[in-house]
Amino acid sequence: MARTFVFLLLLLLLLGLCGNPVSGEPPSSIDALGDLDYELPETNYETQDSYKPGHIGILFQMVNVFLRTVQPNDFPEEIVRKVVKKMFESSINFDKPENLILSLKILNYEIGVIIYTLLGLLFVILMPLVGCFFCMCRCCNKCGGKMHQRQKENGPFQRKCFAISLLLICIIISFGIFCGFVANHPVRNRVKRTRTLANSNFKDLRTLLNQAPEQIQFILAQYNTTKDKAFSDLNGINLLLGGGIQERLRPTVIPVLDEIKAMVTVIKETKKALESMKNSLQSLREESAQLSSALTNVKSSIQNSLSDPACSVRPSSETCNSIRTSLNQLESNLDLNQLPPVDGELDSVNDVLRTDLDGLVQKGYQSFNDIPNGVQHQTKNIIADVKGMLNTIGSSVDRVTQRIPIEKTLSTFAVYINNTESYVNSNLHKWEEYDSYWWLGGLVVCCLLTLIAIYYYLGLLCGVCGYDRHATPTRRGCVSHTGGVFLMVGVGLSFLFCWILMIIVIVTFVIGTNVEKLICESYANRKIFKVLDTPYLLNENWQYYLSGIIYNKSDINLTFGQVYSDCKNNRGIYATLQLDNRFNISKQLNIAQHIESINNEFENLNVHLSINLLDAAGRTNLEDFAACGIDSINYAPYLSQTGRHPARVNLLSFAYDLEKKANHLPPGNLRQSLKREAESIKMIHRLHIIPMEQSLGTLRQSIKTLQHITHGLTGRIAKIITTLDSAQNFVTNNISSVIKDEAKKYVRTIAGHFEQYLLWVDFSIREKMVSCTPVATALDSAVNVLLCGYIIRPLNLFWFGVGEATVFLLPALIFAVKLAKYYRRMNSEDVYDDVETIPMKNPPK
């Protein structure tokens, strides 16, 4: 089987006579394989997969347009199939109707080529005969052989028309000669280019042979990358599995712990506010008593001053009475005795704070944060077992890759490549010798046509430059006569060689046209592969020829077209040749079994986690805080007292008013005494009123804080306790299912790495490993470049140019014969007088 397969690939290196190209569907791709990036290193090949003829390509296209005119029919797939089938028959009876019909179909397809060939053969037959009769006719002084020219009125016009026509025809002939030279020029270095092309293809084919072991080693090396990633995930089970469990529990656990932690802050702020409230009340009571005492003393002092005799005299008496009337305002405005103390509530809060609720909450946080460490500690043994099992997968992949028949097949193919290369190199000098003959023959043909064209050009040049319209035919100059002789020499050479040239044109035309249409064009549009892929065509016992050669099983749908297309699309040789019929890589890798083994190792993964969000002491602590009574405090009396001024009157205003009234009194002891009392009132304002106002502000702020804290306190704590119970129940009842779900995700992650790797191995071996692109490129080089680009298309351009020049030799010689009469010196001429024209013969000189 391997030899037949190698023989098949060997055919790709030949000239593509059968063209067993490789075609197929584009390589399948694996969808997103995950976060590991696997890619076989790209192989760079030297040979270009396209051929560009350069500027000469325009001439090739011109010839192709002519060929489509000659042969407009599509590729005759059915005819070719029948012809190939007949070739394998031992004998062919042309009397059978089907053979006769096939012959008629071939004639109908080749009708254009046949017509042009018949015209060429007619040219070959008639031109020598016409030349022979023309020569004998001129020897008998006929057909223009007599050296006498009748003078006509339109003679100058005819001469000019003949000269212009001949010039145009010579230009057309020159273009044909140019095409012949252009087509013949590459022949000289064709072998050199072929050698370079062959060496490039052989180098690429050897690269193809050598890359199989390298790619296998690369595939095996990627297992280490996969294993390292898996081991990293196994070592990080605390973050992957434990972190997953944490993320599942976080929305339930963390909010309730945060709420309890916030309540700890509330308790501390409550204590602070109660202490501040207690201190402010105590301070206000003391300061209120001092204020009352000071105001009483000042009031008594002012009353004693008003007992002065000066107050009984008008108008001082009115002022004194006014002062005496205002003294009842000098009293304290606060009634702090009606405000109950908050010592009981403060003691209750202090009792609550004796339990370290903050520490209990931190324990809840700690039990949640300890999940990853607990997972890692409980899975040490299982992780070690999984690592040991994963190491065995690499050995399994190594064994499978070593059993792939690609290397064995390619090693056999290497022998055929070496033999083919030796054959090509040993025969290139012979091909170079043949090409030198080809080139020399083409050069002789083109030079011969060039010589004929040169004679025509010289004849026109000498004839036109040396012609004297005043000279009679018998007295024409030497230059003009020489031009006529050149024209006749060109005519003679045309008759001598044009039929030989036409034979060359016919032979090359028939070969070049059929090869171009039947091989080059059908290879370009791949229709030739459809013929080769016809069931039972190349072997009447095989449905598919390729599968019959490679596997000796012709029912496998392996076609030339599919193999060529796959190779062009850079597909691997395994998928291209459907080697799974010999070695099923998917079955050998057995991805499902490996994944199942990984899953089985994790079946003993049992993780037990105990998470206690808050113990009974913490719960009791919250309940005690809710029952401490701070939410039942009546804050209205406190706010009412804090909204009052410490005294019934603004002492500063009272003092200034007292000074003003004292100034209305006459100078004396009374006036000075009242002013001293006004200063005392100001002093009382500074020493008592200002501190009391500050204490009232502090008390008011504490009350506001407590109002905010205690608003809905019982309901908030009840809600926290309910949420705590719900969260604890969720954790207790669902922790097992959460662990199980997250463990499945974790196992899928670990198994996914190896599943991804094994799928990539399967894909790479099928689609990418040992890309057979060089095989398709070698076939393209043999058929498209060497056969069609180096041989057939230059050959077609050669016969097109030479044929065009040869065909136009016919009108050229006609005009040359006509024109030579006007340039050559005649032996006799017509003589004219006034009455009649009498032809006279000049005596010979």
XYZ file of C-alpha atoms in Angstrom, residues 20-328:
309
model
C -3.211 13.255 -10.478
C -3.812 16.473 -8.599
C -5.038 16.620 -5.132
C -8.180 18.495 -4.315
C -10.791 18.524 -1.650
C -12.766 20.460 0.846
C -11.027 23.152 2.879
C -9.604 21.878 6.130
C -12.119 21.814 8.933
C -11.428 23.986 11.913
C -11.987 23.480 15.602
C -14.104 26.082 17.308
C -12.734 28.055 20.212
C -10.380 25.693 22.025
C -9.989 27.663 25.212
C -7.272 29.802 26.725
C -4.360 27.596 25.618
C -3.064 28.633 22.218
C -1.760 25.722 20.145
C -0.471 26.225 16.624
C 1.910 24.118 14.563
C 4.890 26.178 13.369
C 4.414 27.372 9.835
C 6.600 25.754 7.184
C 8.044 28.055 4.545
C 8.416 26.616 1.071
C 10.650 28.004 -1.630
C 8.631 27.329 -4.774
C 6.067 29.930 -5.743
C 2.549 28.609 -6.214
C 1.867 30.891 -9.185
C 3.565 31.440 -12.548
C 3.731 34.825 -14.266
C 5.111 34.917 -17.829
C 5.845 38.649 -17.649
C 5.403 41.003 -20.614
C 5.279 38.099 -23.044
C 1.994 37.143 -21.420
C 0.221 39.703 -23.637
C 1.343 37.761 -26.715
C 0.230 34.504 -25.094
C -3.215 36.012 -24.505
C -3.380 37.070 -28.145
C -2.644 33.506 -29.225
C -5.288 32.210 -26.793
C -7.862 34.497 -28.406
C -6.989 32.974 -31.776
C -7.181 29.474 -30.301
C -10.647 30.156 -28.914
C -11.644 31.169 -32.412
C -10.166 28.008 -33.909
C -11.390 25.755 -31.096
C -14.386 27.363 -29.340
C -15.697 24.083 -27.882
C -15.569 23.342 -24.151
C -13.434 20.577 -22.764
C -14.956 17.313 -24.122
C -15.199 15.400 -20.833
C -17.418 12.648 -22.235
C -15.275 12.193 -25.349
C -12.078 12.008 -23.317
C -13.635 9.453 -20.967
C -14.591 7.237 -23.884
C -11.193 7.648 -25.560
C -9.358 6.757 -22.340
C -11.608 3.743 -21.870
C -10.902 2.601 -25.436
C -7.173 2.908 -24.777
C -7.389 0.125 -22.204
C -9.150 -2.216 -24.615
C -6.997 -4.854 -26.271
C -8.436 -4.196 -29.729
C -10.712 -1.567 -31.204
C -13.258 -2.376 -33.896
C -13.978 0.824 -35.778
C -16.897 -0.844 -37.551
C -18.940 -0.748 -34.376
C -21.529 2.029 -34.371
C -20.401 3.398 -31.013
C -16.808 3.681 -32.253
C -18.000 5.377 -35.408
C -20.093 7.817 -33.401
C -17.110 8.489 -31.127
C -14.950 9.215 -34.194
C -17.551 11.633 -35.507
C -17.675 13.388 -32.126
C -13.898 13.716 -32.157
C -14.024 15.124 -35.690
C -16.753 17.539 -34.652
C -14.678 18.714 -31.671
C -11.537 19.044 -33.807
C -13.331 20.589 -36.779
C -11.612 23.961 -36.380
C -8.164 22.394 -36.098
C -8.918 20.108 -39.051
C -10.043 22.981 -41.264
C -6.968 25.033 -40.534
C -4.786 21.952 -40.976
C -6.371 21.230 -44.371
C -5.847 24.822 -45.415
C -2.224 24.522 -44.382
C -1.813 21.268 -46.305
C -3.421 22.890 -49.339
C -0.904 25.690 -48.972
C 1.929 23.155 -48.740
C 0.760 21.340 -51.866
C -0.144 24.316 -54.036
C 2.726 26.671 -53.289
C 5.468 24.440 -54.761
C 3.275 23.702 -57.798
C 2.390 27.345 -58.294
C 6.033 28.286 -57.870
C 7.129 25.699 -60.396
C 4.538 26.771 -62.979
C 5.294 30.415 -62.275
C 8.994 29.828 -62.884
C 8.400 27.955 -66.148
C 5.913 30.572 -67.249
C 8.377 33.393 -66.745
C 11.091 31.437 -68.523
C 8.760 31.429 -71.505
C 8.428 35.237 -71.265
C 4.961 34.853 -69.823
C 3.557 35.857 -66.436
C 5.586 39.039 -66.494
C 8.757 37.313 -67.570
C 9.080 39.414 -70.753
C 11.203 42.491 -70.111
C 8.653 44.836 -71.598
C 6.299 47.206 -69.805
C 3.240 48.757 -71.238
C 2.772 52.317 -70.190
C -0.646 53.098 -68.832
C -2.273 56.256 -67.652
C -2.856 54.825 -64.144
C 0.642 53.319 -63.946
C 1.941 55.703 -61.252
C -1.164 55.099 -59.141
C -0.783 51.335 -59.428
C 2.891 51.569 -58.507
C 2.103 53.519 -55.391
C -0.712 51.153 -54.423
C 1.503 48.108 -54.906
C 4.329 49.684 -52.888
C 2.075 50.675 -49.988
C 0.348 47.280 -49.958
C 3.675 45.469 -49.969
C 4.977 47.690 -47.180
C 1.932 46.976 -44.997
C 2.198 43.243 -45.654
C 5.901 43.331 -44.803
C 5.076 45.048 -41.505
C 2.603 42.263 -40.703
C 5.210 39.685 -41.651
C 7.720 41.478 -39.414
C 5.322 41.256 -36.488
C 5.030 37.512 -37.063
C 8.812 37.230 -37.223
C 9.034 39.236 -33.994
C 6.648 36.794 -32.320
C 8.750 33.905 -33.601
C 11.946 35.392 -32.177
C 10.256 36.222 -28.859
C 8.868 32.670 -28.579
C 12.197 31.115 -29.533
C 14.339 33.185 -27.184
C 13.289 31.484 -23.870
C 14.123 28.076 -25.339
C 17.817 28.832 -24.913
C 17.641 29.046 -21.099
C 14.622 26.811 -20.612
C 16.638 23.936 -19.190
C 18.350 26.285 -16.758
C 14.983 27.541 -15.499
C 13.714 23.968 -15.406
C 16.694 22.921 -13.296
C 16.068 25.770 -10.861
C 12.379 24.908 -10.712
C 13.072 21.205 -10.197
C 15.639 21.841 -7.458
C 13.194 24.159 -5.710
C 10.427 21.553 -5.835
C 12.689 18.738 -4.673
C 13.851 20.933 -1.804
C 10.253 21.600 -0.802
C 9.414 17.897 -1.030
C 12.341 17.069 1.228
C 11.136 19.738 3.628
C 7.781 17.952 3.575
C 9.514 14.670 4.413
C 11.592 16.175 7.203
C 8.830 18.117 8.882
C 6.888 15.022 10.007
C 9.272 14.108 12.906
C 9.633 17.771 13.855
C 5.893 18.302 13.984
C 5.386 15.133 16.013
C 7.946 16.356 18.538
C 6.233 19.735 18.625
C 2.868 18.104 19.271
C 4.337 16.068 22.112
C 6.056 19.142 23.533
C 2.727 20.932 23.750
C 1.566 18.265 26.178
C 4.010 19.685 28.705
C 2.402 23.104 28.270
C -1.009 21.569 28.892
C 0.235 19.574 31.847
C 1.892 22.642 33.376
C -1.340 24.574 33.049
C -3.321 21.729 34.602
C -0.797 21.315 37.423
C -0.957 25.051 38.046
C -4.735 24.806 38.352
C -4.407 21.761 40.591
C -1.961 23.594 42.861
C -4.342 26.552 42.847
C -7.379 24.522 43.851
C -7.761 26.855 46.826
C -8.386 29.777 44.474
C -10.308 27.937 41.765
C -12.508 25.590 43.765
C -12.389 27.425 47.095
C -12.789 30.780 45.384
C -15.739 29.424 43.415
C -17.429 28.282 46.609
C -16.765 31.672 48.145
C -18.293 33.486 45.178
C -21.410 31.330 45.406
C -21.799 32.085 49.138
C -20.669 35.699 49.092
C -24.047 37.265 48.095
C -25.673 35.515 51.057
C -22.975 35.631 53.738
C -21.141 38.930 53.354
C -24.186 41.285 53.439
C -25.455 39.925 56.760
C -21.973 40.039 58.314
C -21.600 43.605 57.067
C -24.928 44.519 58.661
C -23.909 43.005 62.019
C -20.569 44.808 61.797
C -22.447 48.053 61.121
C -24.632 47.368 64.177
C -21.469 47.079 66.319
C -20.617 50.599 65.225
C -24.172 51.700 66.088
C -23.837 50.278 69.618
C -20.573 52.115 70.154
C -22.022 55.361 68.837
C -25.054 54.886 71.100
C -22.822 54.566 74.133
C -20.883 57.640 73.131
C -24.078 59.661 72.613
C -25.542 58.542 75.981
C -22.350 59.397 77.809
C -22.289 62.790 76.154
C -25.949 63.329 77.044
C -25.353 62.320 80.667
C -22.356 64.621 81.040
C -24.149 67.517 79.398
C -27.139 67.185 81.751
C -24.903 67.026 84.795
C -22.948 70.064 83.662
C -26.095 72.029 82.888
C -27.576 71.339 86.344
C -24.452 72.603 88.063
C -24.127 75.649 85.851
C -27.876 76.419 86.155
C -27.568 76.470 89.967
C -24.549 78.774 89.817
C -26.377 81.047 87.376
C -29.413 81.292 89.655
C -27.199 82.151 92.643
C -25.291 84.810 90.746
C -28.443 86.434 89.373
C -30.020 86.473 92.870
C -26.960 88.247 94.285
C -26.929 90.826 91.520
C -30.635 91.369 91.898
C -30.286 91.964 95.679
C -27.358 94.315 95.108
C -29.330 96.388 92.610
C -32.315 96.558 94.980
C -30.018 97.853 97.748
C -28.664 100.471 95.385
C -32.155 101.566 94.439
C -32.919 102.261 98.117
C -30.684 105.311 97.844
C -32.552 108.622 98.710
C -31.760 109.939 95.260
C -34.360 107.573 93.856
C -37.124 109.408 95.638
C -36.490 112.670 93.810
C -37.956 113.280 90.395
C -36.960 112.625 87.637
C -34.618 109.971 89.101
C -37.525 108.262 90.736
C -38.989 107.307 87.343
C -35.701 105.752 86.241
C -35.352 103.861 89.488
C -38.879 102.558 89.239
C -38.172 101.339 85.679
C -35.049 99.514 86.874
C -36.882 98.069 89.857
C -39.649 96.747 87.588
C -37.170 94.914 85.269
C -35.365 93.098 88.096
C -37.793 90.167 88.006
